[in-house]
């Protein structure tokens, strides 16, 4: 089935960021909205089933959950035509807000970079890239230290993007990030999810946050409100290890190779979460998550 194949493609994609994968998930929801349904109940059931499949495909990505959740919460009409029209509008509105909020975040985050700074970042984040590009476009002169982000080296993609824009970048191995960290005045990282339990991002983020705390270097997480998980959501970092061949394609017999992509950074290690509203203290994030509703279909 074509839809199953496309959901599987989202599941298998370990290079694209949360924003891109959310757009692709939204396209699949729109395709399902436009399909044939026998009744309003059948329509709700099919959207909930696809939504759960998309969430299961990328369980760490809060923006996919929030897109699906906002859609299911909107299904209050009892006739198919208005249900379908409202559903299309909800998905379109979510994507429009994601885009506008990402632009606002970039401008807010750029304000945390001062002339002559060195910024260290880990993995690939479109939010981080946009913020750095905004600061550069404003004429600020600063240096960048980018980790490779093994095993699939997303950091190289970020370094390539930024150098093409004329920024000054050093690419370093993940294990040497701690050696270069004292040169930085600020650390920027992205996020797949922000919850009261912490920030889910590429594995290695937690260690950088601990080191930055020890060195009193500000540690900023760049995430729009679409990345915040409601308190009622059954949150857990449940991750099946990725393809071990990404770490070692021909290991000796009897050797277990474990390839994890994500870790959980406690909010107490985060200086601020920078969103479309500017820099917010972790306590504010926790408070904002308390009031977010979750569709009964997803609990």
Tab-separated table of C-alpha atoms in Angstrom, residues 27-192:
chain	number	residue	atom	x	y	z
A	27	UNK	CA	1.222	15.869	3.354
A	28	UNK	CA	0.181	12.299	4.196
A	29	UNK	CA	-2.563	13.549	6.524
A	30	UNK	CA	-3.862	15.805	3.745
A	31	UNK	CA	-3.854	12.850	1.380
A	32	UNK	CA	-5.927	10.853	3.857
A	33	UNK	CA	-8.304	13.783	4.399
A	34	UNK	CA	-8.960	13.829	0.655
A	35	UNK	CA	-9.713	10.111	0.496
A	36	UNK	CA	-13.057	8.300	0.450
A	37	UNK	CA	-14.744	7.739	3.803
A	38	UNK	CA	-18.049	6.077	4.595
A	39	UNK	CA	-19.032	8.282	7.536
A	40	UNK	CA	-17.750	10.922	9.979
A	41	UNK	CA	-16.863	8.084	12.380
A	42	UNK	CA	-14.884	6.326	9.654
A	43	UNK	CA	-13.140	9.613	8.833
A	44	UNK	CA	-12.089	10.166	12.463
A	45	UNK	CA	-10.937	6.578	12.795
A	46	UNK	CA	-8.794	6.717	9.661
A	47	UNK	CA	-7.144	10.013	10.654
A	48	UNK	CA	-6.418	8.724	14.157
A	49	UNK	CA	-4.907	5.515	12.758
A	50	UNK	CA	-2.645	7.363	10.336
A	51	UNK	CA	-1.726	9.909	12.996
A	52	UNK	CA	-0.663	7.172	15.397
A	53	UNK	CA	1.362	5.488	12.656
A	54	UNK	CA	3.198	8.738	11.923
A	55	UNK	CA	3.871	9.327	15.618
A	56	UNK	CA	5.189	5.779	15.967
A	57	UNK	CA	7.405	6.315	12.927
A	58	UNK	CA	9.204	9.239	14.621
A	59	UNK	CA	8.274	9.020	18.323
A	60	UNK	CA	10.776	11.664	19.474
A	61	UNK	CA	9.419	14.404	17.195
A	62	UNK	CA	6.931	16.522	19.101
A	63	UNK	CA	5.937	18.581	16.054
A	64	UNK	CA	4.437	15.496	14.376
A	65	UNK	CA	2.498	14.719	17.549
A	66	UNK	CA	1.285	18.306	17.873
A	67	UNK	CA	0.167	18.432	14.244
A	68	UNK	CA	-1.818	15.205	14.644
A	69	UNK	CA	-3.144	16.225	18.052
A	70	UNK	CA	-4.389	19.631	16.886
A	71	UNK	CA	-6.124	17.962	13.939
A	72	UNK	CA	-7.924	15.357	16.051
A	73	UNK	CA	-8.985	17.965	18.631
A	74	UNK	CA	-10.643	19.966	15.836
A	75	UNK	CA	-12.963	17.138	14.704
A	76	UNK	CA	-16.199	18.346	16.290
A	77	UNK	CA	-18.512	18.554	13.284
A	78	UNK	CA	-20.909	15.698	12.533
A	79	UNK	CA	-21.000	15.878	8.717
A	80	UNK	CA	-18.226	14.839	6.348
A	81	UNK	CA	-17.926	17.960	4.142
A	82	UNK	CA	-17.304	20.413	7.016
A	83	UNK	CA	-15.092	17.865	8.768
A	84	UNK	CA	-12.850	17.580	5.734
A	85	UNK	CA	-12.712	21.333	5.168
A	86	UNK	CA	-11.869	22.079	8.798
A	87	UNK	CA	-9.224	19.350	8.773
A	88	UNK	CA	-7.512	20.831	5.726
A	89	UNK	CA	-7.526	24.268	7.350
A	90	UNK	CA	-6.067	22.928	10.617
A	91	UNK	CA	-3.163	21.221	8.845
A	92	UNK	CA	-2.486	24.258	6.643
A	93	UNK	CA	-2.619	26.573	9.656
A	94	UNK	CA	-0.222	24.350	11.605
A	95	UNK	CA	2.324	24.364	8.770
A	96	UNK	CA	1.987	28.132	8.338
A	97	UNK	CA	2.582	28.694	12.061
A	98	UNK	CA	5.549	26.327	12.020
A	99	UNK	CA	7.107	28.352	9.197
A	100	UNK	CA	6.419	31.794	10.700
A	101	UNK	CA	7.467	30.685	14.190
A	102	UNK	CA	10.732	29.303	12.785
A	103	UNK	CA	11.504	32.693	11.234
A	104	UNK	CA	10.753	34.502	14.496
A	105	UNK	CA	12.892	32.043	16.461
A	106	UNK	CA	15.865	32.657	14.168
A	107	UNK	CA	15.757	36.396	14.837
A	108	UNK	CA	15.396	35.947	18.606
A	109	UNK	CA	18.248	33.428	18.773
A	110	UNK	CA	20.522	35.612	16.668
A	111	UNK	CA	20.343	38.260	19.394
A	112	UNK	CA	22.235	35.918	21.743
A	113	UNK	CA	25.295	36.082	19.467
A	114	UNK	CA	27.563	39.049	20.042
A	115	UNK	CA	30.389	40.390	17.923
A	116	UNK	CA	33.479	38.194	18.167
A	117	UNK	CA	31.698	35.233	19.763
A	118	UNK	CA	32.502	31.594	19.135
A	119	UNK	CA	29.370	29.450	18.917
A	120	UNK	CA	29.502	25.667	19.361
A	121	UNK	CA	26.712	23.489	18.000
A	122	UNK	CA	26.014	19.769	17.767
A	123	UNK	CA	24.354	17.809	14.945
A	124	UNK	CA	22.140	19.425	12.281
A	125	UNK	CA	19.295	21.764	13.200
A	126	UNK	CA	17.469	23.948	10.689
A	127	UNK	CA	16.593	26.302	13.559
A	128	UNK	CA	20.237	26.677	14.554
A	129	UNK	CA	21.305	27.132	10.938
A	130	UNK	CA	18.695	29.844	10.370
A	131	UNK	CA	19.666	31.695	13.559
A	132	UNK	CA	23.342	31.694	12.590
A	133	UNK	CA	22.503	32.885	9.084
A	134	UNK	CA	20.383	35.731	10.483
A	135	UNK	CA	23.201	36.869	12.765
A	136	UNK	CA	25.652	36.707	9.851
A	137	UNK	CA	23.296	38.668	7.585
A	138	UNK	CA	23.109	41.362	10.270
A	139	UNK	CA	26.846	41.848	9.888
A	140	UNK	CA	28.023	40.147	13.063
A	141	UNK	CA	31.468	38.569	12.921
A	142	UNK	CA	31.704	35.282	14.826
A	143	UNK	CA	33.262	31.836	14.671
A	144	UNK	CA	31.533	28.441	14.620
A	145	UNK	CA	32.554	25.061	15.973
A	146	UNK	CA	30.409	22.233	14.564
A	147	UNK	CA	30.595	18.608	15.670
A	148	UNK	CA	30.546	15.877	13.037
A	149	UNK	CA	27.629	14.155	14.820
A	150	UNK	CA	28.466	10.529	14.247
A	151	UNK	CA	27.645	8.015	12.952
A	152	UNK	CA	25.868	9.573	9.957
A	153	UNK	CA	27.715	12.892	10.161
A	154	UNK	CA	24.857	15.392	10.022
A	155	UNK	CA	27.320	18.008	11.263
A	156	UNK	CA	29.018	17.935	7.887
A	157	UNK	CA	25.726	18.924	6.266
A	158	UNK	CA	25.433	21.884	8.627
A	159	UNK	CA	29.052	22.915	8.072
A	160	UNK	CA	28.565	22.725	4.304
A	161	UNK	CA	25.420	24.858	4.461
A	162	UNK	CA	27.014	27.505	6.663
A	163	UNK	CA	30.300	27.780	4.785
A	164	UNK	CA	28.316	28.230	1.563
A	165	UNK	CA	26.806	31.317	3.217
A	166	UNK	CA	30.247	32.723	3.997
A	167	UNK	CA	30.411	31.823	7.695
A	168	UNK	CA	33.678	30.770	9.362
A	169	UNK	CA	33.350	27.141	10.512
A	170	UNK	CA	35.554	24.561	12.236
A	171	UNK	CA	34.346	20.953	12.026
A	172	UNK	CA	35.501	18.748	14.914
A	173	UNK	CA	35.042	15.130	15.928
A	174	UNK	CA	32.374	14.595	18.579
A	175	UNK	CA	34.892	13.387	21.138
A	176	UNK	CA	36.957	16.590	20.823
A	177	UNK	CA	33.994	18.914	21.381
A	178	UNK	CA	34.830	19.114	25.067
A	179	UNK	CA	38.361	20.286	24.252
A	180	UNK	CA	36.998	23.099	22.078
A	181	UNK	CA	34.090	24.009	24.355
A	182	UNK	CA	36.149	26.435	26.527
A	183	UNK	CA	36.707	28.533	23.384
A	184	UNK	CA	32.949	29.093	23.003
A	185	UNK	CA	30.876	31.842	24.560
A	186	UNK	CA	27.595	30.091	23.807
A	187	UNK	CA	26.217	26.689	22.791
A	188	UNK	CA	23.251	26.357	20.417
A	189	UNK	CA	21.417	23.069	19.857
A	190	UNK	CA	18.103	22.147	18.286
A	191	UNK	CA	15.484	19.769	19.672
A	192	UNK	CA	13.070	17.114	18.535
